[in-house]
């Protein structure tokens, strides 16, 4: 065994990993990366089909990000945000605020509000302040604590702020973030440590009890037969909580697609409807864009670079009170996160020193210069015409390539939003019968893909594909054909000719 692999097995404890399984075989030791390619210690190359767990946006070793980090390294790597401002963090905050406040009011409006009402709402809810932290979990903790305090200050100290999130929600692994989560497999173990939050049905069309459509070879969102019962349930949930005399303080959601829940894509129109309901019950909106943000879900790309939405909530014209960013913020190079919020929330924390209205929260590396420099470079790339064109083409190619998977009987649903796709594996597409978790269907398929030089990680029975934005046409077809071959191999279906690698 490679000596580094040996050291790993002797000393390293891996996240979300059954270490007994881990110790059974030699781990892949990554030593370098270039674009969408990762190279291991034996010189074997792999395609990074999930952008290194959804973090990497522009590929590895991008010259612009590398040189931004190197340039910053020549000045200073880190000084504290406790007491001092710094150059890249100030610039980054301004850039993020600018990018977060672009809306196109001409979009279809699903909720029963006039354009003017929507506009005034958006203007009133401009995101104007940025709180930096380290990762997705802390970005959510910040939003949670701010929303909690804000509610106490606006509703009175005796208020008991309560949060509503979605079924299957995952918002990170710190205790506050876990409290918002509703994935039993991950979260049940910590039950005794958590505070109580409520959950409401998320629009999982493929497995929705209200969807009366028979399975088809298409994304379930597009052939569903329902009456938006999921939206009515949201309304009911808010009304019931209001009747208890304690309306929800905040509604927490991933816009357009719930990632770790299993790439659950929302039908167009769901988000504006439910956020309008939340608004009408005076709840704050916390948008967790840790996965969806920064170009990942762009559906309506325009060549005009200043008009491009970098965030999923903008796609549906939803203006949250909190916007949480992490994973891809630095282009996926360094751990850094940001929570954007409104002037109104900010103002609730202003006061004389001894009123102690201060936001008592922070991290040693808040506003880190290297991370901020990398983020600035990443934003610059994201907003370039070249990147916009590249993403638009990649998105279309991803769509086309994914269609070839419908010929596999173990593919039940394919959910694509921009540059994210979730492929749900089933025993039989005609019945939607799922694999039991212990069958490790997703894990087996990903292991078979790794043998073919393509790396990704499953979420239960869902294979996640999130290519880095620099992925070439050939690399993308290799990712999808490796997936097709692996599915066929794992479930012993004859390989369809179409999926053979070219
Ligand atoms: C990954 C993720 C988190 C947690 O981020 P970490 O950086 O792993 O702490 C939170 N929310 C969403 C939607 C995520 O995908």
Short mmCIF file of C-alpha atoms and ligand atoms in Angstrom, two decimals:
data_model
loop_
_atom_site.label_atom_id
_atom_site.label_comp_id
_atom_site.label_asym_id
_atom_site.label_seq_id
_atom_site.Cartn_x
_atom_site.Cartn_y
_atom_site.Cartn_z
CA UNK A 1 0.00 0.00 0.00
CA UNK A 2 1.13 3.52 -0.69
CA UNK A 3 2.77 5.00 2.47
CA UNK A 4 0.42 8.01 2.49
CA UNK A 5 -2.60 5.75 2.24
CA UNK A 6 -1.15 3.76 5.11
CA UNK A 7 -0.74 6.89 7.26
CA UNK A 8 -4.28 7.90 6.44
CA UNK A 9 -5.66 4.55 7.51
CA UNK A 10 -3.63 4.64 10.68
CA UNK A 11 -4.44 8.20 11.77
CA UNK A 12 -7.24 9.91 9.87
CA UNK A 13 -10.93 9.68 10.73
CA UNK A 14 -13.03 10.59 7.70
CA UNK A 15 -16.32 12.52 7.72
CA UNK A 16 -19.62 10.69 7.16
CA UNK A 17 -17.68 7.46 6.66
CA UNK A 18 -18.07 3.99 8.11
CA UNK A 19 -14.41 3.60 8.96
CA UNK A 20 -14.62 -0.19 9.00
CA UNK A 21 -15.46 -0.08 5.28
CA UNK A 22 -12.79 2.55 4.74
CA UNK A 23 -10.09 0.36 6.26
CA UNK A 24 -10.95 -2.54 3.94
CA UNK A 25 -9.25 -1.11 0.87
CA UNK A 26 -6.53 1.28 -0.15
CA UNK A 27 -7.95 4.80 -0.31
CA UNK A 28 -7.41 7.02 -3.32
CA UNK A 29 -4.81 9.62 -2.30
CA UNK A 30 -5.20 12.79 -4.34
CA UNK A 31 -1.98 14.64 -5.01
CA UNK A 32 -2.87 17.22 -7.64
CA UNK A 33 -5.65 18.64 -9.76
CA UNK A 34 -6.01 20.56 -12.97
CA UNK A 35 -9.33 21.78 -14.27
CA UNK A 36 -11.88 18.98 -13.86
CA UNK A 37 -9.14 16.36 -13.42
CA UNK A 38 -7.82 14.97 -10.14
CA UNK A 39 -4.61 12.92 -10.04
CA UNK A 40 -3.77 10.34 -7.40
CA UNK A 41 -0.52 9.20 -5.90
CA UNK A 42 -0.17 6.45 -8.52
CA UNK A 43 -0.59 8.95 -11.35
CA UNK A 44 -4.09 7.73 -12.18
CA UNK A 45 -6.43 10.47 -13.35
CA UNK A 46 -10.06 10.95 -12.39
CA UNK A 47 -12.78 13.37 -13.38
CA UNK A 48 -14.12 15.36 -10.45
CA UNK A 49 -17.83 14.83 -11.20
CA UNK A 50 -19.08 16.40 -7.97
CA UNK A 51 -16.67 19.33 -7.88
CA UNK A 52 -15.03 17.96 -4.72
CA UNK A 53 -18.27 17.76 -2.76
CA UNK A 54 -19.92 20.73 -4.49
CA UNK A 55 -17.21 23.25 -3.67
CA UNK A 56 -15.10 23.67 -6.75
CA UNK A 57 -16.55 26.04 -9.33
CA UNK A 58 -13.94 26.76 -11.99
CA UNK A 59 -11.76 23.68 -11.78
CA UNK A 60 -8.61 22.97 -9.84
CA UNK A 61 -5.45 25.03 -10.06
CA UNK A 62 -7.16 27.85 -11.91
CA UNK A 63 -4.44 30.36 -12.82
CA UNK A 64 -6.54 33.39 -11.78
CA UNK A 65 -7.44 32.02 -8.36
CA UNK A 66 -3.98 30.63 -7.79
CA UNK A 67 -2.37 33.96 -8.55
CA UNK A 68 -4.91 35.89 -6.45
CA UNK A 69 -4.04 33.70 -3.48
CA UNK A 70 -0.30 33.98 -4.17
CA UNK A 71 -0.54 37.76 -4.51
CA UNK A 72 -2.39 37.98 -1.20
CA UNK A 73 0.10 35.58 0.39
CA UNK A 74 2.85 38.08 -0.47
CA UNK A 75 1.00 40.76 1.54
CA UNK A 76 -0.56 38.94 4.48
CA UNK A 77 -2.46 35.68 5.02
CA UNK A 78 -4.54 36.55 8.02
CA UNK A 79 -5.25 39.33 10.45
CA UNK A 80 -8.17 39.41 12.80
CA UNK A 81 -11.57 40.89 12.00
CA UNK A 82 -11.94 41.39 15.75
CA UNK A 83 -10.75 44.96 15.82
CA UNK A 84 -9.48 45.41 12.27
CA UNK A 85 -10.74 45.75 8.74
CA UNK A 86 -8.84 44.34 5.79
CA UNK A 87 -8.55 44.92 2.07
CA UNK A 88 -9.96 41.78 0.38
CA UNK A 89 -12.79 41.27 2.90
CA UNK A 90 -14.02 44.85 2.41
CA UNK A 91 -13.91 44.49 -1.37
CA UNK A 92 -15.58 41.09 -1.24
CA UNK A 93 -18.45 42.27 0.98
CA UNK A 94 -19.18 45.08 -1.48
CA UNK A 95 -19.08 42.70 -4.44
CA UNK A 96 -21.38 40.18 -2.77
CA UNK A 97 -23.93 42.84 -1.86
CA UNK A 98 -23.89 44.08 -5.43
CA UNK A 99 -24.37 40.58 -6.87
CA UNK A 100 -27.12 39.66 -4.41
CA UNK A 101 -29.37 42.59 -5.23
CA UNK A 102 -29.97 41.97 -8.90
CA UNK A 103 -33.59 41.11 -9.66
CA UNK A 104 -35.59 40.95 -12.81
CA UNK A 105 -39.11 42.08 -12.05
CA UNK A 106 -40.45 41.07 -15.43
CA UNK A 107 -40.44 37.41 -14.48
CA UNK A 108 -43.67 35.53 -14.19
CA UNK A 109 -45.23 36.09 -10.86
CA UNK A 110 -47.01 33.09 -9.39
CA UNK A 111 -48.06 34.51 -6.10
CA UNK A 112 -51.02 36.86 -5.99
CA UNK A 113 -49.09 40.07 -5.56
CA UNK A 114 -48.80 42.99 -7.87
CA UNK A 115 -45.52 43.80 -9.53
CA UNK A 116 -45.32 47.02 -7.57
CA UNK A 117 -45.84 45.23 -4.25
CA UNK A 118 -43.13 42.76 -5.15
CA UNK A 119 -40.79 45.50 -6.19
CA UNK A 120 -41.24 47.42 -2.98
CA UNK A 121 -40.71 44.23 -1.05
CA UNK A 122 -37.50 43.51 -2.84
CA UNK A 123 -36.27 47.04 -2.38
CA UNK A 124 -37.14 46.86 1.30
CA UNK A 125 -35.27 43.64 1.67
CA UNK A 126 -32.03 44.54 0.02
CA UNK A 127 -29.18 42.51 1.38
CA UNK A 128 -26.73 45.12 2.57
CA UNK A 129 -24.53 43.60 5.26
CA UNK A 130 -22.15 40.67 5.18
CA UNK A 131 -21.06 38.57 8.13
CA UNK A 132 -18.12 36.30 7.32
CA UNK A 133 -17.51 32.88 8.82
CA UNK A 134 -15.83 29.62 7.85
CA UNK A 135 -18.18 27.04 6.34
CA UNK A 136 -21.77 26.29 5.47
CA UNK A 137 -22.70 25.21 8.97
CA UNK A 138 -21.40 28.42 10.52
CA UNK A 139 -23.07 30.52 7.81
CA UNK A 140 -26.36 28.94 8.92
CA UNK A 141 -25.57 29.32 12.63
CA UNK A 142 -25.03 33.03 12.04
CA UNK A 143 -28.37 33.39 10.23
CA UNK A 144 -30.10 31.37 12.92
CA UNK A 145 -28.69 33.38 15.81
CA UNK A 146 -29.37 36.68 14.06
CA UNK A 147 -32.95 35.67 13.27
CA UNK A 148 -33.44 34.51 16.85
CA UNK A 149 -32.18 37.75 18.36
CA UNK A 150 -33.98 39.87 15.80
CA UNK A 151 -37.25 38.15 16.66
CA UNK A 152 -36.76 38.72 20.40
CA UNK A 153 -36.04 42.37 19.73
CA UNK A 154 -38.99 42.95 17.44
CA UNK A 155 -41.60 40.71 19.10
CA UNK A 156 -40.52 41.13 22.69
CA UNK A 157 -38.22 39.27 25.06
CA UNK A 158 -40.90 36.75 25.97
CA UNK A 159 -41.20 35.55 22.35
CA UNK A 160 -40.16 31.98 21.71
CA UNK A 161 -38.72 32.12 18.19
CA UNK A 162 -39.50 28.95 16.30
CA UNK A 163 -38.09 27.85 12.96
CA UNK A 164 -39.66 25.99 10.09
CA UNK A 165 -37.60 24.04 7.58
CA UNK A 166 -38.26 21.41 4.92
CA UNK A 167 -38.57 17.66 5.07
CA UNK A 168 -35.20 16.12 4.32
CA UNK A 169 -33.48 19.42 5.11
CA UNK A 170 -29.73 19.46 5.66
CA UNK A 171 -28.13 22.71 6.76
CA UNK A 172 -24.83 21.58 8.23
CA UNK A 173 -23.42 19.69 11.18
CA UNK A 174 -23.09 22.16 14.04
CA UNK A 175 -25.81 21.88 16.67
CA UNK A 176 -27.93 24.78 15.45
CA UNK A 177 -27.66 23.64 11.84
CA UNK A 178 -28.46 20.05 12.84
CA UNK A 179 -31.52 21.30 14.72
CA UNK A 180 -32.81 22.70 11.43
CA UNK A 181 -32.15 19.39 9.70
CA UNK A 182 -34.64 16.64 9.10
CA UNK A 183 -32.63 13.68 7.85
CA UNK A 184 -33.12 10.98 10.46
CA UNK A 185 -30.09 9.00 9.31
CA UNK A 186 -27.77 11.92 10.13
CA UNK A 187 -29.68 13.78 12.79
CA UNK A 188 -31.50 11.31 15.02
CA UNK A 189 -28.33 10.33 16.84
CA UNK A 190 -28.09 13.86 18.29
CA UNK A 191 -31.77 14.22 19.23
CA UNK A 192 -31.01 14.92 22.87
CA UNK A 193 -28.71 17.84 22.06
CA UNK A 194 -30.99 19.72 19.68
CA UNK A 195 -33.63 22.42 19.94
CA UNK A 196 -36.98 21.69 18.37
CA UNK A 197 -37.85 22.96 14.93
CA UNK A 198 -40.79 22.12 12.70
CA UNK A 199 -40.74 20.64 9.24
CA UNK A 200 -43.07 20.96 6.31
CA UNK A 201 -43.35 18.87 3.17
CA UNK A 202 -40.83 19.65 0.47
CA UNK A 203 -41.90 19.25 -3.14
CA UNK A 204 -40.39 15.87 -3.94
CA UNK A 205 -42.55 15.32 -7.03
CA UNK A 206 -41.12 11.89 -7.86
CA UNK A 207 -42.21 10.44 -4.53
CA UNK A 208 -45.03 12.81 -3.70
CA UNK A 209 -48.16 11.14 -2.30
CA UNK A 210 -50.24 13.85 -4.02
CA UNK A 211 -48.76 13.19 -7.44
CA UNK A 212 -51.30 11.04 -9.28
CA UNK A 213 -49.20 10.61 -12.44
CA UNK A 214 -47.89 7.19 -13.43
CA UNK A 215 -44.11 7.01 -13.80
CA UNK A 216 -42.81 8.32 -17.11
CA UNK A 217 -39.35 8.54 -18.63
CA UNK A 218 -39.03 12.19 -17.69
CA UNK A 219 -38.32 14.47 -14.73
CA UNK A 220 -41.32 13.94 -12.43
CA UNK A 221 -41.72 17.70 -12.02
CA UNK A 222 -42.72 17.92 -15.68
CA UNK A 223 -45.45 15.29 -15.75
CA UNK A 224 -46.78 15.54 -12.22
CA UNK A 225 -50.53 15.63 -11.67
CA UNK A 226 -51.38 17.51 -8.54
CA UNK A 227 -53.05 20.61 -7.18
CA UNK A 228 -50.04 22.06 -5.37
CA UNK A 229 -51.11 20.25 -2.21
CA UNK A 230 -47.56 20.77 -0.90
CA UNK A 231 -48.12 24.54 -1.02
CA UNK A 232 -51.43 24.18 0.84
CA UNK A 233 -49.59 22.23 3.53
CA UNK A 234 -47.16 25.12 3.95
CA UNK A 235 -50.09 27.51 4.34
CA UNK A 236 -51.70 25.16 6.88
CA UNK A 237 -48.48 24.87 8.84
CA UNK A 238 -48.07 28.64 9.09
CA UNK A 239 -51.73 29.16 10.03
CA UNK A 240 -51.62 26.46 12.71
CA UNK A 241 -48.52 28.01 14.25
CA UNK A 242 -50.12 31.45 14.18
CA UNK A 243 -53.17 30.05 16.02
CA UNK A 244 -50.83 28.92 18.77
CA UNK A 245 -50.04 32.60 19.24
CA UNK A 246 -46.42 32.18 18.22
CA UNK A 247 -46.00 32.62 14.46
CA UNK A 248 -42.82 31.15 12.98
CA UNK A 249 -39.81 33.41 13.36
CA UNK A 250 -38.20 32.16 10.16
CA UNK A 251 -38.58 29.81 7.24
CA UNK A 252 -35.37 28.10 6.21
CA UNK A 253 -34.99 26.58 2.76
CA UNK A 254 -32.63 25.73 -0.06
CA UNK A 255 -33.98 27.52 -3.13
CA UNK A 256 -34.62 25.50 -6.33
CA UNK A 257 -32.95 22.34 -5.12
CA UNK A 258 -32.37 20.61 -1.81
CA UNK A 259 -28.91 19.10 -2.08
CA UNK A 260 -28.16 16.62 0.67
CA UNK A 261 -31.86 15.72 0.87
CA UNK A 262 -31.19 13.84 -2.39
CA UNK A 263 -31.10 16.56 -5.04
CA UNK A 264 -34.79 17.29 -4.63
CA UNK A 265 -35.64 19.80 -7.34
CA UNK A 266 -38.56 22.16 -6.84
CA UNK A 267 -41.12 22.63 -9.59
CA UNK A 268 -41.03 26.16 -10.99
CA UNK A 269 -43.39 28.35 -8.99
CA UNK A 270 -43.15 26.48 -5.70
CA UNK A 271 -40.60 28.83 -4.17
CA UNK A 272 -42.42 32.13 -4.82
CA UNK A 273 -45.66 30.65 -3.53
CA UNK A 274 -44.28 29.32 -0.26
CA UNK A 275 -42.10 32.33 0.43
CA UNK A 276 -45.11 34.60 -0.10
CA UNK A 277 -46.99 32.53 2.47
CA UNK A 278 -44.08 32.82 4.88
CA UNK A 279 -43.95 36.58 4.30
CA UNK A 280 -47.67 36.96 4.89
CA UNK A 281 -47.10 35.35 8.30
CA UNK A 282 -44.25 37.76 9.02
CA UNK A 283 -41.57 35.06 8.99
CA UNK A 284 -38.01 35.90 8.05
CA UNK A 285 -36.65 34.05 5.02
CA UNK A 286 -33.35 32.22 5.40
CA UNK A 287 -32.03 31.05 2.05
CA UNK A 288 -29.37 28.38 2.38
CA UNK A 289 -27.46 28.77 -0.88
CA UNK A 290 -24.42 26.89 0.30
CA UNK A 291 -24.89 24.38 -2.55
CA UNK A 292 -27.11 26.33 -4.97
CA UNK A 293 -25.32 29.67 -4.90
CA UNK A 294 -22.62 31.12 -7.14
CA UNK A 295 -23.76 30.06 -10.56
CA UNK A 296 -24.61 26.45 -9.81
CA UNK A 297 -28.31 26.70 -10.58
CA UNK A 298 -28.31 29.44 -13.18
CA UNK A 299 -31.17 28.72 -15.49
CA UNK A 300 -31.59 32.02 -17.26
CA UNK A 301 -28.10 32.97 -18.27
CA UNK A 302 -27.69 36.22 -20.13
CA UNK A 303 -24.62 37.35 -21.90
CA UNK A 304 -24.84 40.77 -20.24
CA UNK A 305 -22.53 39.98 -17.38
CA UNK A 306 -23.89 42.54 -14.94
CA UNK A 307 -27.38 41.06 -15.24
CA UNK A 308 -26.56 37.53 -14.28
CA UNK A 309 -27.99 35.92 -11.24
CA UNK A 310 -25.45 34.17 -9.13
CA UNK A 311 -28.00 32.90 -6.63
CA UNK A 312 -30.91 30.49 -6.96
CA UNK A 313 -33.38 32.71 -5.07
CA UNK A 314 -32.95 35.38 -7.74
CA UNK A 315 -34.13 32.91 -10.38
CA UNK A 316 -37.54 32.89 -8.76
CA UNK A 317 -37.45 36.53 -7.76
CA UNK A 318 -37.37 35.73 -4.08
CA UNK A 319 -35.53 38.16 -1.84
CA UNK A 320 -34.52 36.54 1.43
CA UNK A 321 -33.62 38.27 4.68
CA UNK A 322 -30.60 36.01 5.02
CA UNK A 323 -28.49 34.54 2.24
CA UNK A 324 -26.01 31.88 3.35
CA UNK A 325 -23.00 31.13 1.16
CA UNK A 326 -20.06 28.81 1.63
CA UNK A 327 -18.90 25.79 -0.41
CA UNK A 328 -18.12 27.54 -3.70
CA UNK A 329 -17.50 31.02 -2.29
CA UNK A 330 -13.72 30.85 -2.69
CA UNK A 331 -14.14 28.86 -5.89
CA UNK A 332 -13.77 25.89 -3.57
CA UNK A 333 -10.14 26.68 -2.71
CA UNK A 334 -10.36 27.68 0.93
CA UNK A 335 -12.92 27.42 3.72
CA UNK A 336 -14.85 30.66 3.90
CA UNK A 337 -18.53 31.52 4.28
CA UNK A 338 -20.75 34.57 4.28
CA UNK A 339 -24.18 35.39 5.66
CA UNK A 340 -25.77 38.36 3.94
CA UNK A 341 -28.60 40.22 5.62
CA UNK A 342 -30.66 43.39 5.54
CA UNK A 343 -30.14 46.84 7.01
CA UNK A 344 -33.21 46.18 9.15
CA UNK A 345 -31.66 43.17 10.85
CA UNK A 346 -28.36 45.04 11.22
CA UNK A 347 -30.09 48.02 12.83
CA UNK A 348 -31.71 45.80 15.47
CA UNK A 349 -28.23 45.18 16.85
CA UNK A 350 -27.26 48.85 17.15
CA UNK A 351 -27.23 50.51 20.54
CA UNK A 352 -25.07 52.03 23.24
CA UNK A 353 -22.26 49.74 24.32
CA UNK A 354 -23.89 48.96 27.64
CA UNK A 355 -27.20 48.07 26.07
CA UNK A 356 -25.34 44.93 24.97
CA UNK A 357 -27.16 44.64 21.70
CA UNK A 358 -23.92 43.52 20.08
CA UNK A 359 -24.03 40.37 17.98
CA UNK A 360 -21.97 38.17 20.26
CA UNK A 361 -20.67 35.74 17.70
CA UNK A 362 -17.48 35.37 15.65
CA UNK A 363 -14.71 33.08 14.54
CA UNK A 364 -10.94 33.38 14.68
CA UNK A 365 -10.72 33.34 10.89
CA UNK A 366 -13.69 35.62 10.17
CA UNK A 367 -12.87 37.69 7.07
CA UNK A 368 -9.66 35.78 6.33
CA UNK A 369 -7.61 37.54 3.63
CA UNK A 370 -6.56 34.51 1.62
CA UNK A 371 -10.13 33.26 1.45
CA UNK A 372 -11.45 36.70 0.53
CA UNK A 373 -8.81 37.12 -2.19
CA UNK A 374 -9.73 33.74 -3.66
CA UNK A 375 -13.44 34.63 -3.49
CA UNK A 376 -12.87 37.93 -5.28
CA UNK A 377 -11.03 36.13 -8.07
CA UNK A 378 -13.77 33.52 -8.27
CA UNK A 379 -16.50 36.18 -8.52
CA UNK A 380 -14.53 37.93 -11.22
CA UNK A 381 -14.42 34.72 -13.25
CA UNK A 382 -18.10 33.96 -12.58
CA UNK A 383 -19.14 37.36 -13.88
CA UNK A 384 -17.04 37.17 -17.02
CA UNK A 385 -18.76 36.67 -20.35
CA UNK A 386 -16.56 33.65 -20.98
CA UNK A 387 -17.77 31.90 -17.85
CA UNK A 388 -21.41 32.74 -18.59
CA UNK A 389 -21.10 31.23 -22.08
CA UNK A 390 -19.28 28.22 -20.72
CA UNK A 391 -21.96 27.55 -18.10
CA UNK A 392 -24.78 27.97 -20.60
CA UNK A 393 -23.19 25.43 -22.95
CA UNK A 394 -22.33 23.01 -20.15
CA UNK A 395 -25.86 23.17 -18.84
CA UNK A 396 -27.29 22.29 -22.23
CA UNK A 397 -24.80 19.48 -22.79
CA UNK A 398 -25.52 18.10 -19.35
CA UNK A 399 -29.21 18.07 -20.19
CA UNK A 400 -28.60 16.29 -23.48
CA UNK A 401 -26.25 13.70 -22.02
CA UNK A 402 -28.57 12.95 -19.13
CA UNK A 403 -31.38 12.04 -21.54
CA UNK A 404 -29.40 8.95 -22.60
CA UNK A 405 -29.85 7.55 -19.09
CA UNK A 406 -33.61 7.10 -19.48
CA UNK A 407 -32.97 3.87 -21.39
CA UNK A 408 -31.75 2.28 -18.14
CA UNK A 409 -34.58 0.61 -16.21
CA UNK A 410 -32.88 1.37 -12.88
CA UNK A 411 -33.06 5.10 -13.47
CA UNK A 412 -36.28 6.35 -11.90
CA UNK A 413 -35.92 10.12 -12.00
CA UNK A 414 -33.41 12.59 -13.37
CA UNK A 415 -33.53 16.01 -11.77
CA UNK A 416 -31.44 18.75 -13.28
CA UNK A 417 -31.29 22.37 -12.18
CA UNK A 418 -28.61 24.31 -14.01
CA UNK A 419 -25.35 22.53 -13.34
CA UNK A 420 -26.60 20.12 -10.70
CA UNK A 421 -28.18 16.78 -11.42
CA UNK A 422 -29.55 14.05 -9.21
CA UNK A 423 -30.14 10.65 -10.76
CA UNK A 424 -32.41 8.51 -8.60
CA UNK A 425 -31.78 4.78 -8.83
CA UNK A 426 -34.72 2.40 -8.36
CA UNK A 427 -35.30 -1.33 -8.58
CA UNK A 428 -37.86 -0.82 -11.28
CA UNK A 429 -38.81 2.45 -12.91
CA UNK A 430 -42.37 1.30 -13.59
CA UNK A 431 -43.11 0.89 -9.89
CA UNK A 432 -40.63 3.46 -8.46
CA UNK A 433 -39.64 0.70 -6.03
CA UNK A 434 -36.59 1.99 -4.12
CA UNK A 435 -33.46 0.06 -3.17
CA UNK A 436 -33.13 -0.55 0.55
CA UNK A 437 -30.27 1.52 2.02
CA UNK A 438 -28.42 -1.64 3.04
CA UNK A 439 -28.19 -2.63 -0.61
CA UNK A 440 -25.78 0.32 -1.01
CA UNK A 441 -26.99 0.88 -4.58
CA UNK A 442 -25.61 4.42 -4.79
CA UNK A 443 -22.29 3.49 -3.20
CA UNK A 444 -21.84 0.54 -5.56
CA UNK A 445 -22.51 2.67 -8.62
CA UNK A 446 -20.04 5.31 -7.45
CA UNK A 447 -17.39 2.65 -6.82
CA UNK A 448 -17.92 1.32 -10.34
CA UNK A 449 -17.61 4.89 -11.66
CA UNK A 450 -14.33 5.38 -9.77
CA UNK A 451 -12.93 2.31 -11.54
CA UNK A 452 -13.79 4.09 -14.77
CA UNK A 453 -11.99 7.22 -13.65
CA UNK A 454 -14.98 9.32 -12.55
CA UNK A 455 -15.43 10.42 -8.93
CA UNK A 456 -18.63 11.41 -7.19
CA UNK A 457 -20.46 10.59 -3.99
CA UNK A 458 -24.01 9.28 -3.74
CA UNK A 459 -26.78 10.50 -1.46
CA UNK A 460 -28.51 7.23 -0.64
CA UNK A 461 -29.87 6.02 -3.97
CA UNK A 462 -29.25 9.31 -5.73
CA UNK A 463 -26.12 9.92 -7.78
CA UNK A 464 -25.10 13.57 -7.71
CA UNK A 465 -23.42 15.11 -10.74
CA UNK A 466 -22.07 18.65 -10.32
CA UNK A 467 -19.35 19.20 -12.90
CA UNK A 468 -16.85 22.02 -12.40
CA UNK A 469 -17.80 24.86 -14.77
CA UNK A 470 -14.64 24.29 -16.85
CA UNK A 471 -15.62 20.68 -17.69
CA UNK A 472 -15.14 20.09 -21.42
CA UNK A 473 -17.66 18.45 -23.72
CA UNK A 474 -15.60 15.25 -23.83
CA UNK A 475 -15.09 15.19 -20.07
CA UNK A 476 -18.80 15.61 -19.51
CA UNK A 477 -19.74 12.75 -21.83
CA UNK A 478 -17.18 10.61 -20.07
CA UNK A 479 -18.79 11.40 -16.71
CA UNK A 480 -22.25 10.44 -17.94
CA UNK A 481 -21.18 7.38 -19.91
CA UNK A 482 -19.23 6.10 -16.89
CA UNK A 483 -22.40 6.56 -14.88
CA UNK A 484 -24.50 4.71 -17.44
CA UNK A 485 -22.04 1.82 -17.68
CA UNK A 486 -21.78 1.60 -13.91
CA UNK A 487 -25.53 1.47 -13.43
CA UNK A 488 -25.80 -1.21 -16.08
CA UNK A 489 -22.96 -3.18 -14.52
CA UNK A 490 -24.20 -2.94 -10.93
CA UNK A 491 -27.71 -4.08 -11.74
CA UNK A 492 -26.63 -6.49 -14.46
CA UNK A 493 -28.43 -4.90 -17.32
CA UNK A 494 -26.86 -5.26 -20.74
CA UNK A 495 -24.99 -2.06 -21.62
CA UNK A 496 -26.81 0.00 -24.16
CA UNK A 497 -24.59 0.77 -27.13
CA UNK A 498 -25.28 4.46 -26.83
CA UNK A 499 -23.48 4.59 -23.51
CA UNK A 500 -20.23 2.98 -24.58
CA UNK A 501 -17.40 5.37 -24.18
CA UNK A 502 -16.48 7.07 -27.37
C1 LIG B 1 -22.75 21.49 2.63
C2 LIG B 1 -23.93 22.23 3.05
C3 LIG B 1 -23.99 22.84 4.31
C4 LIG B 1 -22.89 22.71 5.32
O1 LIG B 1 -21.71 23.27 4.85
P1 LIG B 1 -20.31 22.84 5.51
O2 LIG B 1 -19.32 23.71 4.83
O3 LIG B 1 -20.12 21.39 5.20
O4 LIG B 1 -20.41 23.10 6.96
C5 LIG B 1 -25.11 23.58 4.62
N1 LIG B 1 -26.12 23.70 3.76
C6 LIG B 1 -26.09 23.13 2.55
C7 LIG B 1 -27.24 23.34 1.62
C8 LIG B 1 -25.01 22.37 2.16
O5 LIG B 1 -25.00 21.79 0.96
#
